[in-house]
Amino acid sequence: MLIWLVLVDLAATLLFWGVTRLSDQTGKLAGGRGIIFYTDNVSDASARVDKGVALLKAGKLDQLKVVGGHRPQEGRLGSQEMALLAARRSGQAAKVSADVESRDTISGLESLANTTSASESGKIVFISNCMHILRAKAVYASHPGKQAKALAACPNGGYNPLDIWRRAHYEAGAWALFLMPESWRDAIIDRLRGDEDSA
């Protein structure tokens, strides 16, 4: 029985990974605002930054913004760290910015959905792991009002089976968190990410 459960889990993980790879729209990009999602995984963060920088240099994006990574309990601003990396690698610091208040995908997209600059840009491009982008689009679409069209660009690589399994299960937990009542979700995120008010 345990073996069958493991096999089903692995098959579901592979299917989820394969389907989400179809969300990459890099070839269709022609301008817009690139939104890079923060991650504390160093290699993944570097890949996301490189993807955004390559698109910016190719003229497929007009600007880049990094969201997420506010860690008050650690005294860190992850989005700012990744934005500085993007500015250095691109040589176009004036086109790179960071949201220094968002701490996760949900708060980052809430901030993005409520800013007029995002709507004025006509379209935005989410830059992250393809499995993450599926959830990011759902979170973004859940906000009321007229929003900029959201496209997606996934970094190349990331074919390590263990990393894929970990990401798929992380996303399963993140989906469950997103679907919870807001008060429950906020309490859990406060505990996981740290909250300045409760410190």
C-alpha positions as CSV (number, residue, x, y, z in Angstrom):
1,M,0.0,0.0,0.0
2,L,2.8,2.4,1.0
3,I,4.6,1.7,-2.3
4,W,1.4,2.5,-4.3
5,L,1.0,5.8,-2.4
6,V,4.6,6.7,-3.2
7,L,4.1,5.9,-6.9
8,V,0.9,7.9,-7.1
9,D,2.6,10.8,-5.4
10,L,5.5,10.7,-7.8
11,A,3.2,10.4,-10.8
12,A,1.1,13.4,-9.6
13,T,4.2,15.4,-9.0
14,L,5.5,14.7,-12.5
15,L,2.2,15.5,-14.1
16,F,1.9,18.8,-12.1
17,W,5.4,19.8,-13.1
18,G,4.8,19.0,-16.8
19,V,1.5,20.8,-17.0
20,T,2.9,24.0,-15.3
21,R,5.8,24.1,-17.8
22,L,3.2,25.0,-20.4
23,S,2.6,28.3,-18.7
24,D,5.9,29.7,-19.9
25,Q,5.1,32.5,-22.4
26,T,8.6,33.9,-23.0
27,G,8.3,33.7,-26.7
28,K,5.1,35.9,-26.7
29,L,6.6,38.8,-24.7
30,A,6.8,42.2,-26.2
31,G,7.1,44.9,-23.4
32,G,5.5,45.2,-20.0
33,R,6.6,45.2,-16.4
34,G,8.5,42.2,-15.2
35,I,7.6,41.0,-11.6
36,I,10.3,38.8,-10.1
37,F,9.2,36.9,-7.0
38,Y,11.6,36.6,-4.1
39,T,12.9,33.2,-3.0
40,D,15.4,32.4,-0.4
41,N,16.8,29.6,-2.6
42,V,20.0,31.1,-3.8
43,S,20.2,29.2,-7.2
44,D,16.5,29.8,-7.9
45,A,16.8,33.5,-7.0
46,S,19.8,33.8,-9.4
47,A,17.9,32.0,-12.2
48,R,14.9,34.3,-11.8
49,V,17.1,37.4,-11.8
50,D,18.9,36.2,-14.9
51,K,15.7,35.5,-16.7
52,G,14.4,39.0,-15.9
53,V,17.6,40.7,-16.9
54,A,17.8,38.8,-20.2
55,L,14.3,39.9,-21.0
56,L,15.0,43.4,-20.1
57,K,18.2,43.6,-22.2
58,A,16.3,42.0,-25.1
59,G,13.7,44.7,-25.0
60,K,11.0,42.2,-24.1
61,L,10.4,44.0,-20.8
62,D,10.3,47.7,-20.0
63,Q,11.2,47.4,-16.3
64,L,11.7,44.9,-13.5
65,K,10.2,44.9,-10.0
66,V,11.0,42.4,-7.2
67,V,8.3,41.5,-4.7
68,G,8.3,39.5,-1.5
69,G,11.0,38.6,1.0
70,H,10.2,41.1,3.8
71,R,11.6,39.3,6.9
72,P,11.3,41.6,9.9
73,Q,12.4,38.9,12.3
74,E,15.7,38.6,10.4
75,G,16.1,42.3,9.6
76,R,16.2,41.6,5.9
77,L,14.5,42.9,2.8
78,G,14.8,40.1,0.3
79,S,13.2,41.9,-2.6
80,Q,15.7,44.7,-2.2
81,E,18.6,42.2,-2.2
82,M,17.4,40.6,-5.5
83,A,16.7,44.0,-7.0
84,L,20.2,45.1,-6.4
85,L,21.5,41.9,-8.0
86,A,19.3,42.6,-11.0
87,A,20.5,46.2,-11.2
88,R,24.1,45.1,-11.2
89,R,23.6,42.3,-13.8
90,S,21.6,44.4,-16.1
91,G,23.5,47.7,-15.8
92,Q,20.0,49.4,-15.9
93,A,19.4,50.3,-12.3
94,A,16.9,53.0,-13.3
95,K,14.6,50.3,-14.6
96,V,14.8,48.0,-11.5
97,S,12.8,48.5,-8.3
98,A,11.7,46.5,-5.2
99,D,8.5,46.3,-3.1
100,V,10.1,46.4,0.4
101,E,6.8,45.8,2.3
102,S,5.5,42.5,0.8
103,R,6.6,39.3,2.6
104,D,5.1,36.6,0.4
105,T,3.3,35.9,-2.8
106,I,-0.1,36.9,-1.4
107,S,0.9,40.3,0.0
108,G,3.2,41.0,-3.0
109,L,0.3,40.5,-5.4
110,E,-2.1,42.4,-3.2
111,S,0.2,45.4,-3.3
112,L,0.7,45.0,-7.1
113,A,-3.1,44.7,-7.8
114,N,-3.7,47.9,-5.8
115,T,-1.1,50.1,-7.6
116,T,-2.1,52.2,-10.5
117,S,1.3,51.9,-12.2
118,A,0.7,48.2,-12.7
119,S,-2.6,48.9,-14.5
120,E,-1.1,51.7,-16.5
121,S,1.7,49.5,-17.8
122,G,-0.9,47.5,-19.9
123,K,0.5,44.1,-18.9
124,I,2.8,42.5,-16.4
125,V,5.0,39.4,-16.6
126,F,5.4,37.1,-13.6
127,I,9.0,35.7,-13.4
128,S,9.3,32.6,-11.2
129,N,9.3,28.9,-11.1
130,C,6.4,27.6,-13.4
131,M,4.7,25.8,-10.6
132,H,4.7,29.0,-8.5
133,I,3.4,31.1,-11.4
134,L,0.2,29.0,-11.6
135,R,-0.6,30.0,-8.0
136,A,0.5,33.5,-8.5
137,K,-1.9,34.0,-11.4
138,A,-4.7,32.6,-9.3
139,V,-3.9,34.9,-6.4
140,Y,-3.6,37.9,-8.7
141,A,-6.9,37.1,-10.4
142,S,-8.7,36.9,-7.0
143,H,-8.3,40.6,-6.4
144,P,-11.3,42.7,-7.6
145,G,-11.0,45.5,-10.1
146,K,-9.5,46.0,-13.5
147,Q,-6.0,44.7,-13.6
148,A,-3.1,44.5,-16.1
149,K,-2.9,41.3,-18.1
150,A,-0.6,38.9,-16.5
151,L,1.8,36.8,-18.6
152,A,4.5,34.4,-17.4
153,A,8.2,33.7,-17.9
154,C,10.0,30.7,-16.3
155,P,13.8,30.4,-15.9
156,N,15.4,27.5,-17.8
157,G,16.7,24.5,-16.0
158,G,15.4,23.3,-12.6
159,Y,15.3,19.6,-13.6
160,N,16.6,18.1,-10.3
161,P,14.0,15.5,-9.4
162,L,14.3,16.2,-5.7
163,D,13.9,19.9,-6.2
164,I,10.8,19.3,-8.3
165,W,9.3,17.1,-5.7
166,R,10.0,19.6,-2.9
167,R,8.6,22.5,-5.0
168,A,5.4,20.6,-5.9
169,H,4.7,19.7,-2.2
170,Y,5.5,23.3,-1.1
171,E,3.0,24.5,-3.7
172,A,0.4,22.1,-2.4
173,G,0.8,23.6,1.1
174,A,0.8,27.1,-0.3
175,W,-2.4,26.4,-2.2
176,A,-4.0,25.1,1.0
177,L,-2.9,28.3,2.8
178,F,-4.3,30.5,0.0
179,L,-7.7,28.8,0.2
180,M,-8.0,29.3,4.0
181,P,-10.1,32.0,5.5
182,E,-8.1,35.3,5.5
183,S,-7.8,35.5,9.3
184,W,-6.4,32.0,9.6
185,R,-4.0,32.6,6.7
186,D,-2.7,35.9,8.1
187,A,-2.1,34.3,11.5
188,I,-0.1,31.4,9.9
189,I,1.9,33.8,7.7
190,D,2.6,36.1,10.7
191,R,4.1,33.0,12.5
192,L,6.1,31.8,9.5
193,R,7.4,35.1,8.2
194,G,7.5,37.3,11.3
195,D,5.4,40.3,12.1
196,E,6.8,43.6,13.3
197,D,3.8,44.4,15.3
198,S,4.0,41.2,17.4
199,A,7.8,41.4,17.8
